[in-house]
XYZ file of N, CA, C and O in Angstrom:
616
model
N 0.846 -1.192 0.381
C -0.038 0.127 -0.186
C 0.405 1.183 -0.186
O 1.847 1.217 0.237
N 0.976 1.970 -0.934
C 1.130 2.995 -1.615
C 1.254 4.474 0.785
O 0.016 4.308 1.113
N 2.422 4.925 0.755
C 2.166 6.492 1.428
C 0.425 7.508 1.491
O 0.228 7.631 1.916
N 0.571 7.479 -0.160
C -0.477 8.359 0.013
C -1.810 7.822 -0.430
O -2.908 8.995 0.394
N -2.105 6.588 -0.496
C -3.415 5.953 0.040
C -3.548 5.732 2.149
O -4.659 5.707 2.417
N -2.462 5.461 2.599
C -2.462 5.564 3.971
C -2.666 6.584 4.437
O -3.882 7.302 5.764
N -2.162 8.269 4.007
C -2.218 9.563 4.156
C -3.338 10.091 4.386
O -4.007 10.689 4.864
N -4.579 9.594 2.834
C -5.143 10.341 1.978
C -6.024 9.205 2.192
O -6.514 9.071 0.489
N -7.303 8.547 3.250
C -7.913 7.451 2.756
C -9.082 8.163 2.334
O -9.862 9.088 2.237
N -9.804 8.110 0.305
C -10.907 8.480 -0.150
C -12.483 8.283 -0.397
O -12.921 7.724 -0.896
N -12.250 5.478 0.551
C -12.389 5.229 0.035
C -14.310 5.759 0.797
O -14.717 5.556 0.796
N -14.071 6.417 1.816
C -15.141 6.951 3.044
C -16.007 7.687 2.129
O -16.854 7.482 1.981
N -15.602 8.118 0.809
C -16.498 10.108 1.145
C -17.592 9.039 -0.860
O -17.712 9.480 -1.279
N -16.652 7.401 -1.112
C -17.655 7.102 -2.542
C -16.601 6.670 -3.202
O -17.177 6.528 -4.166
N -15.209 7.100 -3.590
C -14.548 7.371 -4.688
C -13.752 6.068 -4.471
O -13.480 5.970 -3.718
N -13.721 4.596 -4.760
C -12.590 4.031 -4.946
C -11.389 3.641 -5.352
O -10.208 3.645 -4.750
N -11.527 4.539 -6.047
C -9.388 4.712 -7.176
C -9.408 6.291 -7.188
O -7.994 6.613 -7.271
N -10.124 7.023 -6.025
C -9.678 8.967 -6.218
C -7.695 8.585 -5.637
O -7.157 9.475 -5.975
N -7.327 7.572 -4.745
C -6.501 7.710 -4.531
C -4.842 7.280 -6.149
O -3.968 7.927 -5.975
N -5.432 7.335 -6.855
C -4.191 7.060 -7.990
C -4.461 8.185 -8.813
O -3.263 8.249 -9.183
N -5.422 9.160 -8.708
C -5.422 10.297 -9.274
C -4.199 11.099 -8.325
O -3.551 11.996 -8.858
N -4.516 10.996 -6.964
C -3.451 11.527 -6.137
C -2.042 11.230 -6.397
O -1.263 12.322 -6.426
N -1.968 9.158 -6.317
C -0.978 9.200 -6.838
C -0.138 9.521 -8.148
O 0.784 9.404 -8.081
N -0.785 9.962 -9.268
C -0.649 10.106 -10.656
C -0.125 12.251 -10.293
O 1.117 11.766 -10.716
N -0.452 12.537 -9.153
C -0.211 13.683 -9.654
C 1.065 13.932 -8.502
O 2.366 14.946 -8.713
N 1.840 13.326 -7.484
C 2.537 12.783 -6.837
C 4.270 12.716 -8.176
O 4.860 12.557 -7.911
N 3.258 11.084 -8.238
C 4.694 11.109 -9.201
C 4.564 12.297 -10.789
O 5.857 12.628 -10.605
N 3.787 12.418 -10.712
C 3.991 13.830 -11.926
C 4.661 14.897 -11.035
O 5.759 15.901 -11.886
N 4.406 15.194 -10.080
C 5.251 16.709 -8.952
C 6.872 16.221 -8.590
O 7.733 17.053 -8.297
N 7.308 14.659 -9.008
C 8.280 14.204 -8.598
C 9.340 14.723 -9.154
O 10.527 14.803 -9.214
N 8.414 15.117 -10.933
C 9.813 15.355 -12.018
C 10.122 16.825 -12.056
O 10.366 17.087 -12.510
N 9.036 17.628 -12.024
C 8.614 18.729 -12.116
C 8.398 19.698 -10.318
O 7.631 20.362 -10.162
N 9.893 19.620 -10.210
C 9.997 19.668 -8.167
C 10.112 21.235 -8.385
O 10.216 21.854 -7.538
N 10.304 21.950 -9.702
C 10.401 23.237 -10.000
C 9.385 24.265 -9.118
O 9.033 25.250 -8.330
N 7.891 23.376 -9.193
C 6.843 24.413 -9.058
C 6.349 24.217 -7.448
O 6.210 24.988 -7.000
N 7.287 22.341 -6.819
C 6.891 22.789 -5.229
C 7.958 23.929 -4.975
O 7.663 24.829 -3.792
N 9.436 23.996 -5.208
C 10.427 25.034 -5.108
C 9.877 26.503 -4.735
O 9.975 27.450 -3.840
N 9.497 26.671 -5.769
C 8.835 28.055 -5.871
C 7.633 28.202 -4.567
O 7.852 29.529 -4.826
N 6.619 26.998 -4.754
C 5.806 27.200 -3.844
C 6.819 28.003 -2.354
O 5.984 28.522 -1.339
N 7.589 26.817 -1.809
C 8.796 26.483 -1.075
C 8.956 28.986 -0.474
O 9.339 29.067 0.344
N 9.696 29.023 -2.060
C 10.208 30.643 -1.282
C 9.639 31.535 -1.971
O 9.664 31.954 -1.236
N 7.909 31.306 -2.052
C 7.425 32.624 -2.511
C 6.580 33.365 -1.203
O 6.849 34.558 -0.976
N 6.597 32.061 0.133
C 6.211 32.829 1.808
C 7.383 34.211 1.643
O 7.245 34.861 2.409
N 8.741 33.385 1.674
C 9.512 34.170 2.392
C 10.095 35.899 1.317
O 10.392 36.168 1.495
N 9.383 35.587 0.651
C 9.546 36.648 -0.674
C 8.878 37.790 -0.291
O 8.833 39.212 -0.350
N 7.461 37.019 -0.037
C 6.533 38.047 0.223
C 6.914 38.629 2.351
O 6.684 39.704 2.156
N 7.549 38.034 2.641
C 8.082 38.399 3.892
C 9.601 39.428 4.395
O 9.448 40.079 4.370
N 9.468 38.516 3.235
C 11.225 39.708 2.824
C 10.419 41.007 2.055
O 10.696 42.181 2.853
N 9.133 40.936 1.199
C 9.213 42.374 0.376
C 7.986 43.014 1.440
O 7.979 43.955 1.769
N 7.031 42.380 2.056
C 5.786 43.210 3.261
C 6.411 43.161 4.335
O 6.435 44.440 4.927
N 7.108 42.309 4.758
C 7.353 42.344 6.019
C 8.690 43.355 6.789
O 8.313 43.938 7.628
N 9.166 43.097 5.922
C 10.731 43.968 6.195
C 11.000 45.311 4.911
O 11.180 46.182 6.082
N 10.558 45.003 4.071
C 10.879 45.940 3.435
C 9.255 47.369 3.209
O 10.652 48.703 3.716
N 7.873 47.173 4.189
C 7.215 48.068 4.267
C 7.335 47.399 5.678
O 6.897 49.096 5.680
N 8.287 47.055 6.626
C 8.185 47.025 8.111
C 8.493 48.145 7.958
O 8.254 48.562 8.992
N 9.584 48.439 7.646
C 10.615 49.676 8.100
C 9.769 50.966 8.010
O 10.328 51.995 8.716
N 8.809 51.006 6.950
C 7.775 52.180 6.741
C 6.447 52.057 7.827
O 6.550 53.831 8.186
N 6.399 51.092 8.067
C 5.465 51.383 9.260
C 5.181 51.274 10.244
O 5.239 51.877 11.230
N 6.718 50.854 11.040
C 7.173 50.606 12.257
C 6.757 49.631 12.853
O 5.834 48.254 12.609
N 6.818 49.595 14.307
C 5.524 48.603 14.719
C 4.123 48.652 15.603
O 3.920 49.427 15.105
N 3.782 47.334 15.050
C 2.216 47.560 15.100
C 2.091 46.951 16.689
O 2.213 46.003 17.212
N 1.702 48.643 17.797
C 1.922 48.223 19.714
C 3.199 47.715 19.207
O 3.425 48.996 19.562
N 2.901 46.503 20.563
C 4.307 46.649 20.660
C 5.245 45.234 19.634
O 5.842 44.826 19.956
N 4.519 45.142 18.674
C 4.641 43.625 17.654
C 5.483 44.329 17.054
O 4.927 45.352 16.242
N 7.009 43.858 16.166
C 7.349 44.547 14.699
C 6.402 44.040 13.982
O 5.398 42.529 13.752
N 6.447 44.805 12.963
C 5.597 44.400 11.944
C 5.720 43.113 11.186
O 4.794 42.407 10.272
N 6.550 42.777 11.387
C 7.513 41.088 10.451
C 6.173 40.188 10.609
O 6.032 39.926 10.799
N 6.935 40.295 12.510
C 5.799 39.431 13.234
C 4.580 39.667 13.076
O 3.516 38.623 13.473
N 3.885 40.697 13.010
C 2.322 40.772 13.072
C 1.583 40.206 11.258
O 0.501 39.947 11.853
N 2.526 40.043 10.920
C 1.830 40.059 9.293
C 2.581 38.524 9.070
O 1.761 37.826 7.870
N 3.587 37.920 9.503
C 3.157 36.527 9.349
C 3.095 35.362 9.450
O 2.621 35.009 8.244
N 1.992 35.496 10.520
C 0.408 34.413 10.375
C 0.071 34.898 9.099
O -0.441 33.947 8.554
N 0.041 35.754 8.761
C -1.467 36.392 7.731
C -0.764 35.860 5.948
O -0.975 35.363 5.016
N 0.486 36.017 5.654
C 1.406 35.240 5.141
C 1.614 33.798 4.382
O 1.383 33.463 3.831
N 1.555 33.627 6.134
C 1.763 32.165 5.827
C -0.016 31.638 5.431
O 0.029 30.850 4.229
N -0.972 31.902 5.925
C -2.669 31.486 5.086
C -2.215 32.331 3.718
O -3.087 31.330 3.025
N -1.615 33.106 3.295
C -1.485 33.520 1.903
C -0.647 32.824 0.827
O -1.457 32.383 0.239
N 0.001 32.177 1.654
C 0.697 30.994 0.918
C 0.463 29.492 0.581
O 0.395 29.017 -0.306
N -0.523 28.847 1.218
C -1.292 28.262 1.379
C -1.900 28.235 0.917
O -2.571 27.054 0.369
N -2.962 29.214 0.860
C -4.052 29.449 0.064
C -4.050 29.933 -1.901
O -4.188 28.968 -2.696
N -2.846 30.521 -1.752
C -2.312 30.777 -3.085
C -1.302 29.046 -3.681
O -2.164 28.904 -5.507
N -1.555 28.281 -2.986
C -0.213 26.731 -3.420
C -1.517 26.237 -3.843
O -2.281 25.941 -4.729
N -2.978 25.867 -2.833
C -4.380 25.225 -3.755
C -4.861 25.678 -4.222
O -5.574 25.049 -4.699
N -4.745 27.184 -4.301
C -5.965 27.998 -5.390
C -4.989 27.530 -6.860
O -5.686 27.363 -7.687
N -4.037 27.831 -6.676
C -3.100 27.282 -8.018
C -3.473 25.696 -8.632
O -3.660 26.237 -10.201
N -3.252 24.990 -7.134
C -3.699 23.935 -8.203
C -4.956 23.094 -8.234
O -5.688 22.769 -9.365
N -6.021 24.344 -8.220
C -7.366 24.165 -8.083
C -7.944 24.782 -9.216
O -9.464 24.906 -9.879
N -7.311 25.667 -10.092
C -7.473 26.557 -10.969
C -7.217 26.396 -11.579
O -7.124 25.831 -12.909
N -5.395 26.973 -11.568
C -5.146 27.386 -13.291
C -4.800 25.789 -13.439
O -4.834 25.672 -14.800
N -3.844 25.013 -13.213
C -3.958 23.564 -13.279
C -4.938 23.371 -13.441
O -4.761 21.774 -14.556
N -5.847 22.835 -12.731
C -6.678 22.556 -13.694
C -7.623 22.621 -14.689
O -7.694 21.793 -15.462
N -7.647 23.779 -15.144
C -8.526 24.569 -16.567
C -6.558 23.482 -17.478
O -7.309 23.488 -18.582
N -5.784 23.533 -16.900
C -4.198 23.599 -18.371
C -5.275 21.642 -18.711
O -4.883 21.053 -19.248
N -5.314 21.007 -17.320
C -5.324 19.650 -17.728
C -6.583 19.692 -18.728
O -6.448 18.929 -19.140
N -7.233 19.995 -18.331
C -9.159 19.801 -18.500
C -8.562 20.343 -20.881
O -9.480 19.900 -21.141
N -8.459 21.319 -20.902
C -8.528 22.005 -21.831
C -6.836 21.489 -22.794
O -7.514 21.978 -24.006
N -5.360 22.055 -22.086
C -4.660 21.766 -23.048
C -4.372 20.448 -23.142
O -3.408 19.571 -24.139
N -4.024 19.749 -21.752
C -2.959 18.188 -21.864
C -3.849 17.549 -21.703
O -3.267 16.431 -21.864
N -5.622 17.524 -21.656
C -6.143 16.583 -21.868
C -6.238 15.514 -20.821
O -5.743 14.604 -21.284
N -5.343 15.652 -19.931
C -5.345 14.526 -18.715
C -6.685 13.902 -18.577
O -6.332 12.765 -18.763
N -7.472 14.436 -18.352
C -8.669 13.946 -18.075
C -9.401 13.306 -19.294
O -9.895 11.933 -18.664
N -9.217 13.752 -20.218
C -9.907 12.290 -21.368
C -8.563 11.358 -21.173
O -9.384 10.627 -21.310
N -7.484 10.865 -20.874
C -6.928 9.875 -20.464
C -7.100 9.344 -19.308
O -6.896 8.157 -19.911
N -7.784 10.487 -18.522
C -7.753 9.261 -17.251
C -8.844 8.830 -17.575
O -9.758 7.389 -16.955
N -10.123 9.507 -17.623
C -11.835 9.171 -18.176
C -11.487 7.648 -18.916
O -12.446 6.988 -19.122
N -10.420 7.477 -20.154
C -10.144 5.741 -20.780
C -10.163 5.332 -20.169
O -9.468 4.315 -20.426
N -9.492 4.852 -18.870
C -10.133 4.060 -17.605
C -10.794 3.884 -17.117
O -11.882 4.194 -17.304
N -10.694 2.761 -16.322
C -11.510 2.729 -15.410
C -11.800 3.799 -14.335
O -12.782 3.372 -13.291
N -11.129 4.451 -14.057
C -11.658 5.904 -12.862
C -12.826 6.331 -13.985
O -13.017 6.656 -15.139
N -13.377 7.212 -12.544
C -14.721 7.497 -13.211
C -14.515 9.555 -12.711
O -13.466 9.340 -12.082
N -15.993 10.479 -13.462
C -15.370 11.220 -12.771
C -15.608 12.142 -11.109
O -14.685 13.032 -11.080
N -15.972 10.773 -10.088
C -15.619 11.437 -8.804
C -14.843 11.243 -8.609
O -14.055 11.359 -7.444
N -14.310 10.045 -8.931
C -12.629 9.256 -9.042
C -11.946 10.777 -9.102
O -11.312 11.289 -8.137
N -11.873 11.431 -9.904
C -11.043 12.319 -10.504
C -11.413 13.532 -9.719
O -10.530 13.962 -9.154
N -11.915 14.072 -9.728
C -12.993 15.140 -8.472
C -12.639 14.920 -7.008
O -11.719 15.791 -6.674
N -12.021 13.723 -6.273
C -12.106 13.688 -5.809
C -9.835 13.668 -5.160
O -9.722 14.202 -4.371
N -9.560 12.935 -5.630
C -8.307 12.631 -6.491
C -7.457 14.585 -6.648
O -6.524 14.072 -5.920
N -8.700 15.126 -7.639
C -7.943 16.838 -7.432
C -7.932 17.097 -6.164
O -6.983 17.995 -5.949
N -9.698 17.396 -5.358
C -9.223 18.412 -4.900
C -8.331 17.437 -3.177
O -7.921 18.601 -2.723
N -7.862 16.395 -3.829
C -7.302 15.976 -2.546
C -5.801 16.733 -2.456
O -5.157 16.952 -1.691
N -5.677 16.463 -3.894
C -4.322 16.467 -4.470
C -3.857 18.605 -3.923
O -3.093 18.790 -3.721
N -4.841 19.258 -4.572
C -4.727 20.292 -3.674
C -4.903 20.196 -2.728
O -3.826 21.678 -2.001
N -5.477 20.158 -1.453
C -5.577 20.050 -0.287
C -3.854 19.829 0.067
O -3.618 19.990 1.450
N -3.454 18.647 -0.568
C -2.245 18.915 0.076
C -1.299 19.985 -0.890
O -0.145 19.857 0.045
N -1.235 20.293 -1.765
C -0.718 21.260 -1.694
C -0.512 22.683 -1.350
O 1.109 22.970 -0.656
N -1.198 22.768 -1.096
C -1.906 23.843 0.761
C -0.630 23.607 1.164
O 0.181 25.071 1.963
N -0.748 23.114 2.471
C 0.011 23.028 3.653
C 1.936 23.024 2.787
O 2.526 23.344 3.919
N 2.456 22.322 1.650
C 3.136 22.377 1.061
C 3.606 23.425 1.244
O 5.309 23.599 1.540
N 3.273 24.853 0.760
C 3.789 25.978 0.525
C 4.006 26.801 2.142
O 5.005 27.755 1.638
N 3.742 25.710 3.247
C 4.184 26.973 4.092
C 4.548 26.247 5.148
O 4.804 26.426 6.103
N 4.886 25.006 5.357
C 5.334 23.882 6.453
C 6.607 24.222 6.623
O 6.447 24.858 8.043
N 7.496 25.071 5.896
C 8.871 25.069 6.409
C 8.514 26.304 6.849
O 9.595 27.008 7.628
N 7.800 27.730 7.116
C 7.313 28.735 7.581
C 6.743 28.799 9.381
O 6.865 29.513 9.978
N 6.302 27.213 9.493
C 5.221 27.066 11.176
C 6.599 26.729 12.010
O 6.121 27.885 12.740
N 7.863 26.808 11.802
C 8.306 26.661 12.875
C 9.344 27.802 13.669
O 8.981 28.304 14.849
N 9.605 28.614 12.616
C 9.797 30.104 12.827
C 8.735 31.189 13.220
O 8.818 31.768 14.681
N 7.994 31.008 12.974
C 6.555 32.050 13.140
C 6.355 31.041 14.608
O 5.449 32.122 14.997
N 5.691 30.239 14.441
C 5.228 29.936 15.994
C 5.963 29.713 16.937
O 5.416 29.882 18.222
N 7.353 29.322 17.155
C 8.836 29.180 18.178
C 8.706 30.742 18.345
O 9.086 31.654 19.278
N 9.364 31.898 17.447
C 9.693 33.114 17.139
C 9.090 34.274 17.758
O 9.583 35.338 18.549
N 7.815 34.048 16.906
C 7.805 35.451 15.934
C 6.243 36.226 16.292
O 5.753 36.823 16.429
N 5.768 34.511 16.865
C 3.878 34.561 17.551
C 3.795 35.191 18.667
O 4.682 34.910 19.396
N 3.967 36.417 18.729
C 3.288 36.778 20.297
C 1.711 37.347 19.886
O 1.691 38.539 20.272
N 0.950 35.911 19.997
C -0.515 35.794 20.404
C -0.622 35.867 21.625
O 0.111 34.826 22.321
N -2.243 35.974 22.245
C -2.387 35.198 23.579
C -2.012 33.552 23.292
O -2.166 32.990 24.591
N -2.562 33.358 22.089
C -2.640 31.665 21.890
C -0.905 31.413 21.443
O -1.005 30.146 21.680
N 0.047 31.998 21.764
C 1.229 31.487 21.094
C 1.700 31.020 22.343
O 1.333 30.851 23.324
N 3.118 30.297 21.823
C 4.031 29.612 22.795
C 4.720 30.965 24.060
O 4.971 31.688 23.295
N 4.511 30.140 25.289
C 4.932 31.113 26.252
C 4.078 32.314 26.406
O 4.655 33.329 27.705
N 3.096 32.221 25.991
C 1.996 33.849 26.588
C 1.011 33.482 27.436
O 1.016 31.874 28.016
N 1.197 34.655 28.280
C 0.794 34.506 29.421
C -0.300 34.967 29.679
O -0.882 35.693 28.549
N -1.989 34.419 30.211
C -3.232 35.237 30.118
C -3.533 36.257 31.130
O -3.138 35.984 32.111
N -3.678 37.237 30.259
C -4.031 38.055 31.009
C -5.061 38.262 31.538
O -5.634 39.240 32.394
N -6.080 37.324 31.735
C -7.666 37.236 32.181
C -8.766 37.849 31.633
O -9.136 39.962 31.387
């Protein structure tokens, strides 16, 4: 059994072969790793441009540095952009130009398998875009009531 099947069981949704579409996307992205790398650097460029570049003009927000203030929002933006790219432009390209779904439909897979597999891949691609930022943000930059080391002020 593949690791994608173990991590993302799709049988409960009603599509028995959707994991094959997810597996296909993983295999394709092994060769096109540059797309994953660009998703890795996108939030870092956002943080450098908005957090540190604009942060010098804005200054602190209350007692929090501007880079620390916008870092959680930049993580959410990176996750959204990664999933949005996979579920809009990439899906359109596979449908209109590459005819990937026509090829998949010529196999025993059905439309529901394709839909569940593609949504699973988009949901997988989102966290890949921001996982590398969670540790520094949660450990050192996050200064909220719910952050690590925060004291409850009542």
